[in-house]
Coordinates of C-alpha atoms in Angstrom, one line a residue:
M1379 CA -0.5 -16.3 -8.8
G1380 CA -0.5 -16.2 -12.6
F1381 CA 1.5 -13.5 -14.4
W1382 CA 3.6 -10.8 -12.7
K1383 CA 1.7 -9.3 -9.9
H1384 CA 4.1 -6.5 -9.0
I1385 CA 7.3 -4.8 -9.9
A1386 CA 10.3 -6.3 -8.1
V1387 CA 11.6 -3.6 -5.9
G1388 CA 15.2 -3.2 -5.0
L1389 CA 15.0 -3.7 -1.2
P1390 CA 13.5 -6.6 0.8
A1391 CA 9.9 -6.0 1.5
A1392 CA 9.1 -4.8 5.0
I1393 CA 6.7 -7.6 5.8
G1394 CA 6.3 -7.1 9.5
L1395 CA 4.6 -10.1 11.0
L1396 CA 5.5 -12.4 8.1
A1397 CA 7.2 -15.6 9.3
W1398 CA 10.4 -14.9 7.3
Q1399 CA 12.0 -12.2 5.2
V1400 CA 12.6 -13.2 1.6
P1401 CA 15.6 -11.6 0.0
G1402 CA 14.6 -9.0 -2.6
V1403 CA 16.1 -8.4 -6.0
D1404 CA 18.3 -5.4 -6.3
A1405 CA 16.4 -3.7 -9.2
A1406 CA 19.1 -1.1 -9.6
S1407 CA 21.6 -3.7 -10.7
V1408 CA 19.2 -6.0 -12.6
Q1409 CA 19.3 -5.8 -16.4
A1410 CA 15.8 -5.7 -17.8
D1411 CA 15.9 -9.1 -19.5
T1412 CA 17.7 -11.2 -16.8
V1413 CA 14.6 -12.3 -14.8
Q1414 CA 11.9 -13.9 -16.9
N1415 CA 8.2 -14.2 -16.2
P1416 CA 7.8 -17.7 -14.7
N1417 CA 4.6 -18.3 -16.7
T1418 CA 5.8 -17.2 -20.1
Q1419 CA 6.3 -20.7 -21.4
N1420 CA 2.6 -21.6 -20.6
A1421 CA 1.0 -18.6 -22.3
Q1422 CA 0.9 -17.4 -25.9
D1423 CA 2.6 -14.1 -26.3
L1424 CA 0.3 -12.0 -28.6
G1425 CA 2.9 -9.2 -28.9
P1426 CA 3.4 -5.8 -27.4
A1427 CA 0.4 -4.0 -26.0
S1428 CA -0.7 -0.9 -27.8
A1429 CA 1.8 1.8 -27.1
G1430 CA -0.9 4.4 -26.7
E1431 CA -3.0 2.4 -24.3
T1432 CA -3.4 4.1 -20.9
I1433 CA -2.8 1.8 -17.9
T1434 CA -2.6 2.4 -14.2
A1435 CA -0.4 1.1 -11.3
S1436 CA -0.3 1.7 -7.6
L1437 CA 2.7 2.4 -5.4
I1438 CA 2.1 1.1 -1.9
L1439 CA 4.3 3.0 0.6
K1440 CA 5.8 1.6 3.7
V1441 CA 4.2 2.2 7.1
Q1442 CA 6.5 4.0 9.4
N1443 CA 7.2 2.6 12.9
E1444 CA 5.3 -0.6 12.2
Q1445 CA 6.1 -2.0 15.7
G1446 CA 4.7 1.1 17.3
L1447 CA 1.5 0.7 15.2
E1448 CA 1.2 -3.0 16.3
N1449 CA 1.6 -1.9 19.9
Y1450 CA -1.0 0.8 19.6
I1451 CA -3.5 -1.6 18.0
Q1452 CA -3.0 -4.0 21.0
Q1453 CA -3.6 -1.1 23.4
T1454 CA -6.9 -0.1 21.7
E1455 CA -8.2 -3.7 22.2
T1456 CA -7.0 -4.2 25.7
P1457 CA -9.8 -3.4 28.3
G1458 CA -8.4 -1.2 31.0
N1459 CA -5.6 0.2 28.9
P1460 CA -5.7 4.1 28.7
N1461 CA -5.9 3.7 24.9
Y1462 CA -8.7 1.2 24.9
H1463 CA -11.0 2.1 22.0
K1464 CA -9.2 5.4 21.3
F1465 CA -9.3 4.9 17.6
L1466 CA -7.5 7.1 15.2
T1467 CA -8.9 9.2 12.4
T1468 CA -7.4 8.8 8.9
S1469 CA -5.5 12.1 9.3
Q1470 CA -4.2 11.0 12.7
F1471 CA -3.1 7.7 11.3
A1472 CA -1.3 9.4 8.3
A1473 CA 0.5 11.8 10.6
E1474 CA 1.7 9.1 12.9
Y1475 CA 2.4 6.1 10.6
A1476 CA 2.6 7.2 7.0
P1477 CA 5.6 8.8 5.2
S1478 CA 5.8 12.5 5.8
Q1479 CA 4.2 14.9 3.3
Q1480 CA 7.7 16.0 2.3
V1481 CA 8.6 12.4 1.4
I1482 CA 5.4 11.9 -0.5
Q1483 CA 6.0 15.1 -2.5
Q1484 CA 9.5 13.9 -3.3
I1485 CA 8.0 10.6 -4.5
V1486 CA 5.4 12.5 -6.6
G1487 CA 8.2 14.5 -8.2
D1488 CA 10.2 11.4 -9.0
I1489 CA 7.2 9.8 -10.6
H1490 CA 6.7 12.9 -12.8
Q1491 CA 10.3 12.8 -13.8
L1492 CA 9.7 9.2 -15.1
G1493 CA 7.1 10.6 -17.4
L1494 CA 4.1 9.2 -15.5
Q1495 CA 1.1 10.9 -14.0
V1496 CA 0.0 10.8 -10.4
D1497 CA -3.7 10.4 -10.3
Q1498 CA -4.4 10.1 -6.6
V1499 CA -2.7 9.9 -3.2
D1500 CA -5.0 8.3 -0.7
A1501 CA -5.8 10.2 2.4
D1502 CA -3.8 7.7 4.5
G1503 CA -0.6 8.5 2.6
L1504 CA 0.1 4.9 1.8
D1505 CA -1.4 4.3 -1.7
I1506 CA -0.4 6.4 -4.8
Q1507 CA -2.2 5.7 -8.0
V1508 CA -0.1 6.3 -11.2
S1509 CA -1.1 6.3 -14.9
G1510 CA 0.6 6.5 -18.2
T1511 CA 0.6 4.9 -21.6
V1512 CA 2.2 1.5 -22.2
A1513 CA 5.0 3.3 -24.0
Q1514 CA 5.6 5.5 -21.0
F1515 CA 5.7 2.6 -18.6
D1516 CA 7.9 0.6 -20.9
N1517 CA 10.4 3.6 -21.1
A1518 CA 10.2 4.6 -17.4
L1519 CA 10.6 1.0 -16.1
N1520 CA 12.8 -0.4 -18.9
T1521 CA 10.4 -3.3 -19.6
T1522 CA 8.1 -4.5 -22.4
I1523 CA 4.4 -4.9 -21.6
D1524 CA 2.8 -7.5 -23.9
N1525 CA -0.6 -9.1 -24.3
F1526 CA -0.9 -12.8 -23.5
R1527 CA -3.5 -15.6 -23.9
A1528 CA -3.8 -18.5 -21.5
D1529 CA -6.6 -20.8 -20.4
G1530 CA -9.0 -19.2 -22.8
H1531 CA -8.6 -15.6 -21.7
E1532 CA -6.4 -12.6 -22.6
F1533 CA -4.5 -10.3 -20.3
R1534 CA -1.7 -7.8 -20.2
A1535 CA 1.6 -8.3 -18.3
P1536 CA 5.3 -7.3 -18.4
K1537 CA 7.5 -9.9 -20.1
H1538 CA 10.2 -9.5 -17.4
V1539 CA 11.0 -7.7 -14.2
P1540 CA 10.8 -4.0 -14.7
H1541 CA 13.7 -1.8 -13.5
I1542 CA 12.7 1.1 -11.1
P1543 CA 15.1 3.8 -9.9
N1544 CA 16.8 3.6 -6.5
V1545 CA 15.2 6.9 -5.5
L1546 CA 11.8 5.2 -4.9
L1547 CA 13.1 2.2 -3.1
N1548 CA 13.4 3.4 0.5
S1549 CA 9.7 4.3 0.7
V1550 CA 8.0 1.9 -1.6
L1551 CA 6.8 -1.5 -0.3
A1552 CA 5.1 -2.8 -3.5
V1553 CA 4.2 -1.6 -7.0
V1554 CA 1.2 -3.4 -8.4
G1555 CA -1.1 -3.2 -11.4
L1556 CA 0.9 -3.6 -14.6
D1557 CA -1.0 -6.8 -15.4
T1558 CA -4.7 -7.6 -15.7
E1559 CA -4.6 -11.3 -14.6
Q1560 CA -7.3 -12.5 -12.1
A1561 CA -6.3 -11.9 -8.5
A1562 CA -8.8 -13.9 -6.4
Q1563 CA -11.9 -16.1 -6.4
S1564 CA -15.2 -15.6 -4.8
L1565 CA -15.9 -18.1 -2.0
T1566 CA -19.4 -19.2 -2.8
V1567 CA -20.7 -22.8 -3.3
K1568 CA -24.0 -24.2 -4.5
S1569 CA -25.7 -27.4 -3.5
P1570 CA -24.2 -30.4 -5.2
N1571 CA -26.0 -32.2 -8.0
V1572 CA -25.9 -35.7 -6.5
N1573 CA -28.1 -38.7 -7.3
G1574 CA -31.4 -38.6 -5.6
A1575 CA -31.2 -34.9 -4.8
S1576 CA -33.5 -32.6 -6.7
S1577 CA -32.6 -29.0 -7.3
P1578 CA -33.3 -26.9 -4.1
Q1579 CA -36.8 -25.4 -4.2
V1580 CA -37.3 -21.8 -3.5
V1581 CA -39.4 -21.2 -0.3
L1582 CA -40.2 -17.7 0.7
P1583 CA -41.2 -16.6 4.3
K1584 CA -44.9 -16.6 5.2
S1585 CA -46.6 -13.4 5.8
G1586 CA -45.5 -11.8 9.1
S1587 CA -42.1 -13.5 9.2
T1588 CA -38.7 -13.0 7.6
A1589 CA -37.6 -16.6 8.1
T1590 CA -38.5 -19.7 6.1
N1591 CA -37.3 -22.5 8.5
T1592 CA -36.4 -24.3 5.4
P1593 CA -32.8 -25.6 4.8
G1594 CA -31.5 -24.4 1.5
S1595 CA -34.0 -21.4 1.5
Y1596 CA -32.8 -19.8 4.7
T1597 CA -32.8 -16.0 5.0
V1598 CA -31.3 -13.5 7.3
G1599 CA -34.4 -14.0 9.4
D1600 CA -33.4 -17.6 9.9
T1601 CA -29.8 -16.5 10.8
A1602 CA -31.3 -14.2 13.4
N1603 CA -33.2 -17.2 14.9
M1604 CA -30.2 -19.5 14.9
Y1605 CA -27.7 -17.1 16.5
D1606 CA -29.8 -15.2 19.0
I1607 CA -29.9 -11.9 17.2
N1608 CA -33.6 -11.3 17.8
P1609 CA -33.2 -9.8 21.3
L1610 CA -31.3 -7.0 19.8
Y1611 CA -34.0 -6.3 17.2
Q1612 CA -36.6 -6.3 20.1
K1613 CA -34.6 -3.5 21.7
G1614 CA -34.7 -1.4 18.5
I1615 CA -31.1 -2.3 17.5
T1616 CA -31.2 -2.5 13.7
G1617 CA -27.8 -0.9 12.7
K1618 CA -29.3 2.6 12.4
G1619 CA -26.5 5.2 12.2
E1620 CA -23.9 2.6 11.3
T1621 CA -22.3 1.9 7.9
V1622 CA -21.3 -1.6 6.7
G1623 CA -18.7 -1.8 3.9
I1624 CA -18.3 -4.5 1.3
V1625 CA -15.0 -5.0 -0.6
T1626 CA -15.6 -7.0 -3.8
L1627 CA -14.2 -7.6 -7.2
S1628 CA -17.4 -7.6 -9.3
D1629 CA -20.1 -5.1 -9.9
F1630 CA -23.7 -5.9 -9.2
N1631 CA -27.3 -4.7 -9.6
P1632 CA -28.3 -2.9 -6.4
S1633 CA -32.0 -3.4 -7.2
D1634 CA -31.4 -7.1 -6.5
A1635 CA -30.6 -6.4 -2.9
Y1636 CA -33.7 -4.3 -2.5
A1637 CA -35.8 -7.1 -4.1
Y1638 CA -34.3 -9.6 -1.6
W1639 CA -35.1 -7.5 1.4
S1640 CA -38.6 -6.7 0.2
G1641 CA -39.3 -10.3 -0.9
I1642 CA -38.6 -11.7 2.5
G1643 CA -40.7 -9.0 4.2
L1644 CA -37.9 -7.0 5.6
K1645 CA -38.4 -3.2 5.9
T1646 CA -35.3 -1.2 4.9
P1647 CA -34.6 2.4 4.0
A1648 CA -34.5 3.5 0.4
N1649 CA -31.3 4.6 -1.2
R1650 CA -29.1 3.0 1.5
I1651 CA -26.5 1.6 -0.9
R1652 CA -23.7 3.7 -2.3
E1653 CA -21.1 2.3 -4.7
V1654 CA -17.5 3.4 -4.9
Q1655 CA -15.9 2.1 -8.0
V1656 CA -12.2 1.7 -7.3
D1657 CA -9.8 1.7 -10.3
G1658 CA -12.8 2.0 -12.6
G1659 CA -14.8 -0.6 -10.8
G1660 CA -15.5 -4.3 -11.3
Q1661 CA -17.5 -5.9 -14.1
I1662 CA -20.9 -7.5 -14.2
D1663 CA -19.7 -11.1 -14.5
A1664 CA -19.7 -14.5 -12.9
G1665 CA -18.6 -12.9 -9.5
S1666 CA -21.6 -10.6 -9.4
D1667 CA -23.6 -13.0 -7.4
E1668 CA -21.0 -12.8 -4.7
T1669 CA -21.3 -9.0 -4.4
T1670 CA -25.1 -9.4 -4.5
L1671 CA -25.3 -11.9 -1.7
D1672 CA -22.7 -10.0 0.4
V1673 CA -24.9 -6.9 0.3
E1674 CA -28.1 -8.8 0.8
Q1675 CA -26.7 -10.6 3.9
A1676 CA -24.9 -7.7 5.6
G1677 CA -27.7 -5.3 4.9
G1678 CA -30.3 -7.8 5.9
I1679 CA -28.8 -8.6 9.3
A1680 CA -28.5 -4.8 9.9
P1681 CA -31.6 -3.6 8.1
D1682 CA -31.2 0.1 8.9
A1683 CA -27.5 0.4 8.4
N1684 CA -26.1 2.3 5.4
I1685 CA -24.0 0.2 2.9
V1686 CA -21.0 1.3 0.9
V1687 CA -19.7 -1.2 -1.7
Y1688 CA -16.1 -0.9 -2.9
D1689 CA -16.0 -2.8 -6.1
A1690 CA -12.8 -3.0 -8.1
P1691 CA -11.4 -5.0 -11.0
N1692 CA -10.3 -8.5 -10.2
T1693 CA -6.6 -7.7 -10.4
D1694 CA -3.9 -7.4 -7.8
A1695 CA -4.0 -3.6 -7.9
G1696 CA -7.8 -3.6 -7.8
F1697 CA -7.9 -5.9 -4.7
I1698 CA -5.3 -3.9 -2.8
D1699 CA -6.6 -0.5 -3.8
A1700 CA -10.1 -1.3 -2.7
F1701 CA -9.0 -2.0 0.8
Y1702 CA -6.8 1.2 0.9
Q1703 CA -9.7 3.2 -0.4
A1704 CA -12.1 1.8 2.2
V1705 CA -9.8 2.4 5.1
S1706 CA -8.7 5.8 3.9
D1707 CA -12.4 6.9 3.5
N1708 CA -13.0 5.6 7.1
V1709 CA -16.7 5.7 6.5
A1710 CA -17.5 2.1 7.0
D1711 CA -17.6 1.0 10.6
S1712 CA -17.1 -2.6 9.6
L1713 CA -15.9 -4.3 6.4
S1714 CA -16.2 -7.8 4.9
V1715 CA -14.6 -9.6 2.0
S1716 CA -15.6 -12.9 0.5
W1717 CA -12.8 -13.2 -2.1
G1718 CA -9.4 -14.9 -1.6
Q1719 CA -6.8 -17.4 -2.6
P1720 CA -4.4 -19.8 -0.9
E1721 CA -1.9 -17.9 1.1
I1722 CA 1.0 -20.0 -0.1
D1723 CA 0.3 -18.8 -3.7
Y1724 CA 2.3 -15.7 -2.8
L1725 CA 5.5 -17.5 -1.9
A1726 CA 8.5 -17.7 -4.2
A1727 CA 8.6 -21.5 -3.9
M1728 CA 5.2 -21.5 -5.6
N1729 CA 6.1 -19.1 -8.4
N1730 CA 9.3 -20.4 -9.9
G1731 CA 11.4 -18.3 -7.6
V1732 CA 9.4 -15.0 -7.9
D1733 CA 8.4 -13.6 -4.5
Y1734 CA 5.0 -12.0 -4.0
T1735 CA 5.1 -11.6 -0.3
D1736 CA 5.3 -7.8 -0.7
E1737 CA 1.6 -8.0 -1.7
L1738 CA 0.8 -9.8 1.6
A1739 CA 2.6 -7.0 3.4
A1740 CA 0.6 -4.4 1.4
F1741 CA -2.7 -6.0 2.4
N1742 CA -1.6 -6.3 6.0
Q1743 CA -0.8 -2.6 6.2
A1744 CA -4.3 -1.8 5.2
F1745 CA -5.8 -4.2 7.7
M1746 CA -3.6 -2.7 10.5
E1747 CA -4.8 0.7 9.5
A1748 CA -8.4 -0.5 9.8
A1749 CA -7.7 -1.9 13.3
A1750 CA -6.1 1.4 14.4
Q1751 CA -9.1 3.3 13.1
G1752 CA -11.6 0.9 14.8
I1753 CA -12.9 -0.7 11.7
S1754 CA -14.0 -4.3 12.3
M1755 CA -13.0 -6.6 9.4
F1756 CA -14.2 -10.0 8.4
A1757 CA -13.0 -12.4 5.6
A1758 CA -14.4 -15.7 4.4
A1759 CA -12.2 -18.6 5.5
G1760 CA -12.6 -20.6 2.3
D1761 CA -14.7 -23.5 1.0
S1762 CA -12.0 -26.2 0.4
G1763 CA -11.9 -27.6 3.9
A1764 CA -8.4 -27.8 5.4
Y1765 CA -6.9 -28.1 1.9
D1766 CA -7.2 -24.6 0.4
T1767 CA -5.2 -25.2 -2.7
A1768 CA -7.5 -28.1 -3.9
R1769 CA -10.0 -25.7 -5.5
D1770 CA -7.4 -24.2 -7.9
F1771 CA -5.1 -27.2 -8.1
P1772 CA -7.2 -30.4 -8.0
P1773 CA -5.7 -33.9 -7.5
S1774 CA -7.3 -34.9 -10.8
D1775 CA -4.7 -32.7 -12.5
G1776 CA -1.8 -34.2 -10.7
F1777 CA -1.5 -31.8 -7.8
T1778 CA -1.1 -32.9 -4.2
T1779 CA -3.4 -31.3 -1.6
P1780 CA -1.4 -30.1 1.5
L1781 CA -3.0 -28.6 4.5
T1782 CA -3.3 -24.9 3.7
V1783 CA -5.4 -21.8 4.5
D1784 CA -6.9 -19.0 2.6
F1785 CA -5.8 -15.3 2.4
P1786 CA -6.9 -12.7 3.5
A1787 CA -8.6 -14.7 6.2
S1788 CA -5.2 -15.9 7.5
D1789 CA -4.1 -12.3 8.1
P1790 CA -3.8 -11.7 11.9
Y1791 CA -5.7 -8.4 11.7
I1792 CA -8.9 -9.8 10.2
T1793 CA -11.6 -12.0 11.7
A1794 CA -11.7 -15.3 9.7
A1795 CA -15.3 -16.4 9.1
G1796 CA -15.7 -20.2 9.2
G1797 CA -18.7 -22.3 8.2
T1798 CA -21.0 -24.9 9.8
T1799 CA -23.8 -27.3 8.9
V1800 CA -26.8 -26.8 11.1
P1801 CA -29.1 -29.7 12.0
F1802 CA -31.2 -31.2 9.1
S1803 CA -32.5 -34.4 7.7
A1804 CA -32.7 -35.4 4.0
N1805 CA -33.1 -38.5 1.9
F1806 CA -30.8 -39.1 -1.0
Q1807 CA -30.7 -42.0 -3.5
L1808 CA -27.7 -43.5 -1.7
G1809 CA -29.0 -43.1 1.8
A1810 CA -30.3 -40.7 4.4
V1811 CA -28.6 -37.8 6.2
N1812 CA -29.6 -36.9 9.8
I1813 CA -27.4 -34.3 11.4
Q1814 CA -28.6 -33.6 14.9
K1815 CA -26.0 -31.1 16.1
E1816 CA -24.4 -28.1 14.5
R1817 CA -21.0 -29.2 13.2
P1818 CA -18.1 -27.9 11.0
W1819 CA -19.3 -27.9 7.4
A1820 CA -17.7 -30.7 5.3
W1821 CA -19.4 -32.8 2.7
D1822 CA -17.8 -35.9 4.1
Y1823 CA -21.4 -36.9 5.2
L1824 CA -22.3 -37.1 1.5
Q1825 CA -19.1 -38.9 0.7
N1826 CA -19.9 -41.4 3.4
L1827 CA -23.0 -42.3 1.5
G1828 CA -20.9 -43.2 -1.5
Y1829 CA -21.0 -40.0 -3.5
T1830 CA -17.7 -39.0 -5.1
G1831 CA -16.0 -35.8 -6.2
L1832 CA -16.9 -33.9 -3.1
F1833 CA -13.4 -33.8 -1.3
P1834 CA -12.5 -31.4 0.2
I1835 CA -15.6 -29.1 0.0
G1836 CA -16.3 -27.6 3.4
T1837 CA -15.2 -24.8 5.7
G1838 CA -11.7 -23.5 5.5
G1839 CA -9.6 -23.8 8.6
G1840 CA -6.1 -24.6 9.6
V1841 CA -2.7 -23.1 10.4
S1842 CA -0.9 -20.4 8.5
V1843 CA 2.6 -21.2 7.5
I1844 CA 3.3 -17.5 6.8
W1845 CA 1.8 -15.5 9.7
P1846 CA 3.1 -16.2 13.2
R1847 CA 0.5 -16.8 15.9
P1848 CA -0.8 -13.4 17.0
W1849 CA -0.8 -12.2 20.6
Y1850 CA -4.5 -12.8 21.1
Q1851 CA -4.2 -16.5 20.3
M1852 CA -1.3 -17.1 22.7
G1853 CA -2.3 -19.3 25.6
I1854 CA -5.5 -20.4 24.0
S1855 CA -6.1 -24.1 24.4
G1856 CA -6.6 -26.0 21.2
M1857 CA -4.2 -24.0 19.0
Q1858 CA -2.3 -26.1 16.5
N1859 CA 1.1 -25.9 14.8
S1860 CA 1.5 -26.7 11.2
A1861 CA 1.5 -30.4 10.4
S1862 CA 4.5 -32.3 9.2
G1863 CA 4.8 -34.0 5.8
Q1864 CA 2.8 -31.4 3.9
A1865 CA 4.0 -30.7 0.3
F1866 CA 2.5 -29.1 -2.8
T1867 CA 3.6 -31.1 -5.9
D1868 CA 2.8 -30.3 -9.5
S1869 CA 3.6 -33.7 -10.8
Q1870 CA 2.7 -32.9 -14.5
G1871 CA 4.5 -29.6 -14.7
L1872 CA 1.3 -27.8 -15.6
L1873 CA 2.3 -24.5 -13.9
F1874 CA 5.8 -23.9 -15.1
G1875 CA 6.5 -26.6 -17.7
T1876 CA 8.4 -28.9 -15.4
P1877 CA 7.3 -30.7 -12.2
F1878 CA 8.2 -29.2 -8.9
T1879 CA 7.5 -29.7 -5.1
Y1880 CA 7.2 -27.2 -2.4
Q1881 CA 7.7 -28.6 1.1
L1882 CA 5.6 -26.6 3.6
P1883 CA 7.2 -25.7 7.0
A1884 CA 6.4 -28.2 9.7
N1885 CA 5.6 -27.4 13.3
F1886 CA 5.3 -23.7 12.6
A1887 CA 3.4 -21.9 15.4
G1888 CA 1.2 -20.0 13.0
R1889 CA -2.0 -18.0 13.1
N1890 CA -4.9 -20.4 13.5
V1891 CA -8.0 -20.0 11.2
S1892 CA -11.0 -19.7 11.7
D1893 CA -12.1 -17.3 14.5
L1894 CA -15.9 -17.6 14.5
S1895 CA -18.3 -19.8 12.5
M1896 CA -21.9 -19.8 11.3
D1897 CA -24.0 -21.8 8.9
A1898 CA -22.4 -22.1 5.5
D1899 CA -23.3 -25.5 4.1
P1900 CA -25.4 -25.1 0.9
E1901 CA -27.5 -28.1 2.0
T1902 CA -28.6 -26.0 4.9
G1903 CA -28.0 -22.8 2.9
Y1904 CA -29.6 -19.7 1.7
L1905 CA -31.8 -17.9 -0.7
V1906 CA -30.2 -15.3 -3.0
Y1907 CA -32.1 -12.9 -5.3
D1908 CA -30.1 -12.5 -8.5
S1909 CA -31.8 -11.1 -11.5
A1910 CA -29.1 -12.3 -13.8
D1911 CA -29.9 -15.9 -12.6
G1912 CA -33.6 -15.5 -13.0
G1913 CA -34.5 -14.0 -9.6
W1914 CA -34.8 -16.2 -6.6
V1915 CA -32.2 -19.1 -6.3
A1916 CA -32.0 -21.6 -3.4
G1917 CA -29.2 -23.7 -2.2
Y1918 CA -26.4 -21.1 -2.0
G1919 CA -23.7 -21.4 0.7
G1920 CA -20.1 -21.0 1.4
T1921 CA -18.2 -19.0 4.0
S1922 CA -18.8 -16.0 1.8
F1923 CA -22.2 -15.8 3.6
V1924 CA -20.7 -15.8 7.1
A1925 CA -18.3 -12.9 6.5
P1926 CA -21.1 -10.4 5.5
Q1927 CA -23.3 -11.8 8.2
L1928 CA -20.7 -11.0 10.8
N1929 CA -20.3 -7.6 9.2
G1930 CA -24.0 -6.9 9.8
I1931 CA -23.7 -8.3 13.3
A1932 CA -20.8 -5.9 14.0
A1933 CA -23.1 -3.0 12.9
L1934 CA -25.7 -4.1 15.4
I1935 CA -23.1 -4.4 18.2
D1936 CA -21.7 -1.0 17.4
Q1937 CA -25.1 0.6 17.7
F1938 CA -25.8 -1.3 20.9
T1939 CA -22.5 -0.4 22.6
G1940 CA -22.6 3.2 21.3
S1941 CA -19.4 3.2 19.4
R1942 CA -17.1 1.1 17.1
V1943 CA -15.9 -2.1 18.7
G1944 CA -13.0 -2.2 16.3
F1945 CA -10.8 -5.2 15.6
I1946 CA -12.7 -7.8 17.5
N1947 CA -10.4 -10.8 17.7
P1948 CA -8.6 -9.9 20.9
V1949 CA -11.8 -9.4 22.8
L1950 CA -13.4 -12.5 21.3
Y1951 CA -10.6 -14.7 22.6
G1952 CA -10.6 -12.9 25.9
L1953 CA -14.3 -13.6 26.3
Q1954 CA -13.9 -17.2 25.3
K1955 CA -11.3 -17.6 28.1
T1956 CA -13.2 -15.8 30.8
L1957 CA -16.9 -16.5 30.0
G1958 CA -16.8 -19.6 27.9
Y1959 CA -19.8 -21.4 26.4
G1960 CA -23.5 -21.9 27.0
S1961 CA -27.0 -20.5 26.2
D1962 CA -26.3 -17.6 28.5
K1963 CA -22.7 -17.0 27.3
P1964 CA -21.4 -15.3 24.2
F1965 CA -20.5 -18.5 22.3
N1966 CA -21.7 -22.0 21.5
D1967 CA -19.1 -24.8 21.4
L1968 CA -19.0 -27.3 18.5
S1969 CA -17.4 -30.4 19.9
D1970 CA -19.0 -33.5 18.3
G1971 CA -15.7 -34.8 16.8
S1972 CA -16.6 -34.1 13.2
T1973 CA -14.1 -32.4 11.0
N1974 CA -13.5 -30.0 8.1
W1975 CA -11.8 -33.0 6.4
Y1976 CA -8.9 -32.9 8.9
Y1977 CA -9.2 -30.8 12.0
Q1978 CA -11.7 -32.2 14.6
A1979 CA -14.3 -30.2 16.4
V1980 CA -13.3 -30.6 20.1
P1981 CA -14.2 -28.7 23.3
G1982 CA -12.9 -25.2 23.2
Y1983 CA -11.0 -23.8 20.2
D1984 CA -10.3 -25.8 17.1
P1985 CA -9.4 -24.8 13.5
A1986 CA -12.5 -26.7 12.2
S1987 CA -14.9 -24.2 13.8
G1988 CA -12.7 -21.6 15.6
I1989 CA -14.1 -20.4 18.9
G1990 CA -17.5 -21.7 17.9
T1991 CA -20.7 -19.9 16.9
P1992 CA -21.9 -16.7 18.4
N1993 CA -24.8 -16.0 20.7
V1994 CA -25.1 -12.5 19.4
A1995 CA -27.2 -10.9 22.0
N1996 CA -25.0 -12.3 24.8
L1997 CA -21.9 -11.3 22.9
A1998 CA -23.2 -7.7 22.5
A1999 CA -24.0 -7.5 26.2
A2000 CA -20.5 -8.7 27.1
L2001 CA -18.9 -6.1 24.7
K2002 CA -21.1 -3.3 26.1
W2003 CA -20.0 -4.3 29.6
L2004 CA -16.4 -3.9 28.6
H2005 CA -17.1 -0.5 27.3

């Protein structure tokens, strides 16, 4: 997790569906210097931040009647229930589930008494943005905010747990934003540079087509061919009147998206992209290609939909605020995110005793609000196979690789987007590959040729050890419990100066990831137009493609059915049970026995591929029938 991600509040976090409650620190009784930053010993303290520097933080308030909210969400996605698809407006949500205006005004007054400024209270009544100088925050919270250097970059963070007044504790779930450490990674992968494999060549569609039929240069036109989207286009369903939203942590050049659509021969409206820069917005940086491809894919699948991009700084506050801004605006009918990190990174056992599960609860509240308002949400499941920590903590550095899943994909109120490899043949220096059936994406087929350094690149998927199995996965054949014997070990003490081991819970009946899958293997991957990378680039992949593709598909289905379909997981699992698989059914089953480095693709549900892949036109027809 890096440096402090939040202020330790004085009451245990109200973490709802989380598997356990972690005792909180009583901030009212903690002296400012008693709890040290767990990473201080591994970073160079550059001294106090400039006293006059203005910084911002966000107070996330607790949802009221969380159980009632959970029940209402279930009702809105239960066909035949009187509340089926009776989604709330933002003001209705705030009136029913946010703190009262009287309580919010009291909190605002308390913040002012601390010498800080309230900049914004989101319309949903759950996110309050606060600003002040470093000196004002130091004084108000009895802390010292310093600048640090670690791993070649500098950032700002409190040296120790700040002290906040008791008066805020009853209503505040989490306070985030006093640091500027990176919060998440984009989930994008490029084709590997292995012996005998030339760099992927850019192939553009021929005149009259938007598809290339070329692995590594696939476009949204190829996606439409693979997953039965074309029958919707033939009926005039193009996402017109719908809005897709992208939550991201880097800025981008919107002209790249227009160049992509134009370059593949796709007609789209002008000026369809609107940017909302949350907390000042993200930067043009290494993550900008993620934002670019998210917009290109979602907007290409739904070529007449409007697009709103919520870009924020890559910090804890930026990531959380972007979601709260998006759901408070309630403009996007569907949202996708292709950034994340291992869910266990938030646990105290992974942070030298410092608990960050209040952040998980803060995210979860935003996702529950989205569900109550009928916003479909999709998150990339990760690109490290069944071993999500391996990307950040590789075995080569002395870390073990336990079975783990990525967040926010593991949250029960978001649809986790998994990845596949579609059929292709290729010759490499060490041998030939001939994949004849779509399978879960894992580069074990390259490792089997003798190539090294590829473990465990592939689709994320597995079992959460934090979120219990949600109601819509109950009774679904193929669900797994967490495996035994899984431990995260830092054998060299690289994180906190001394070695440690965290033993993951065994046999926990957790949320299973993924839910739906589509092509994500860079070897059968995609074109991206990115001017910062010279224009057209082939060989992109990762589950970060699948999340925005599903986002665009949701826009098509919303237009086809005539209204928002909302949080789609309960209906997906219901359709899998009742209608099943086949060319005339909503889903294709992946069951060839291949793996995502651990979980096997078997008939029905499995964590390697989720329910399977969508037959989009059939899925849309089934959802319209339920309407």
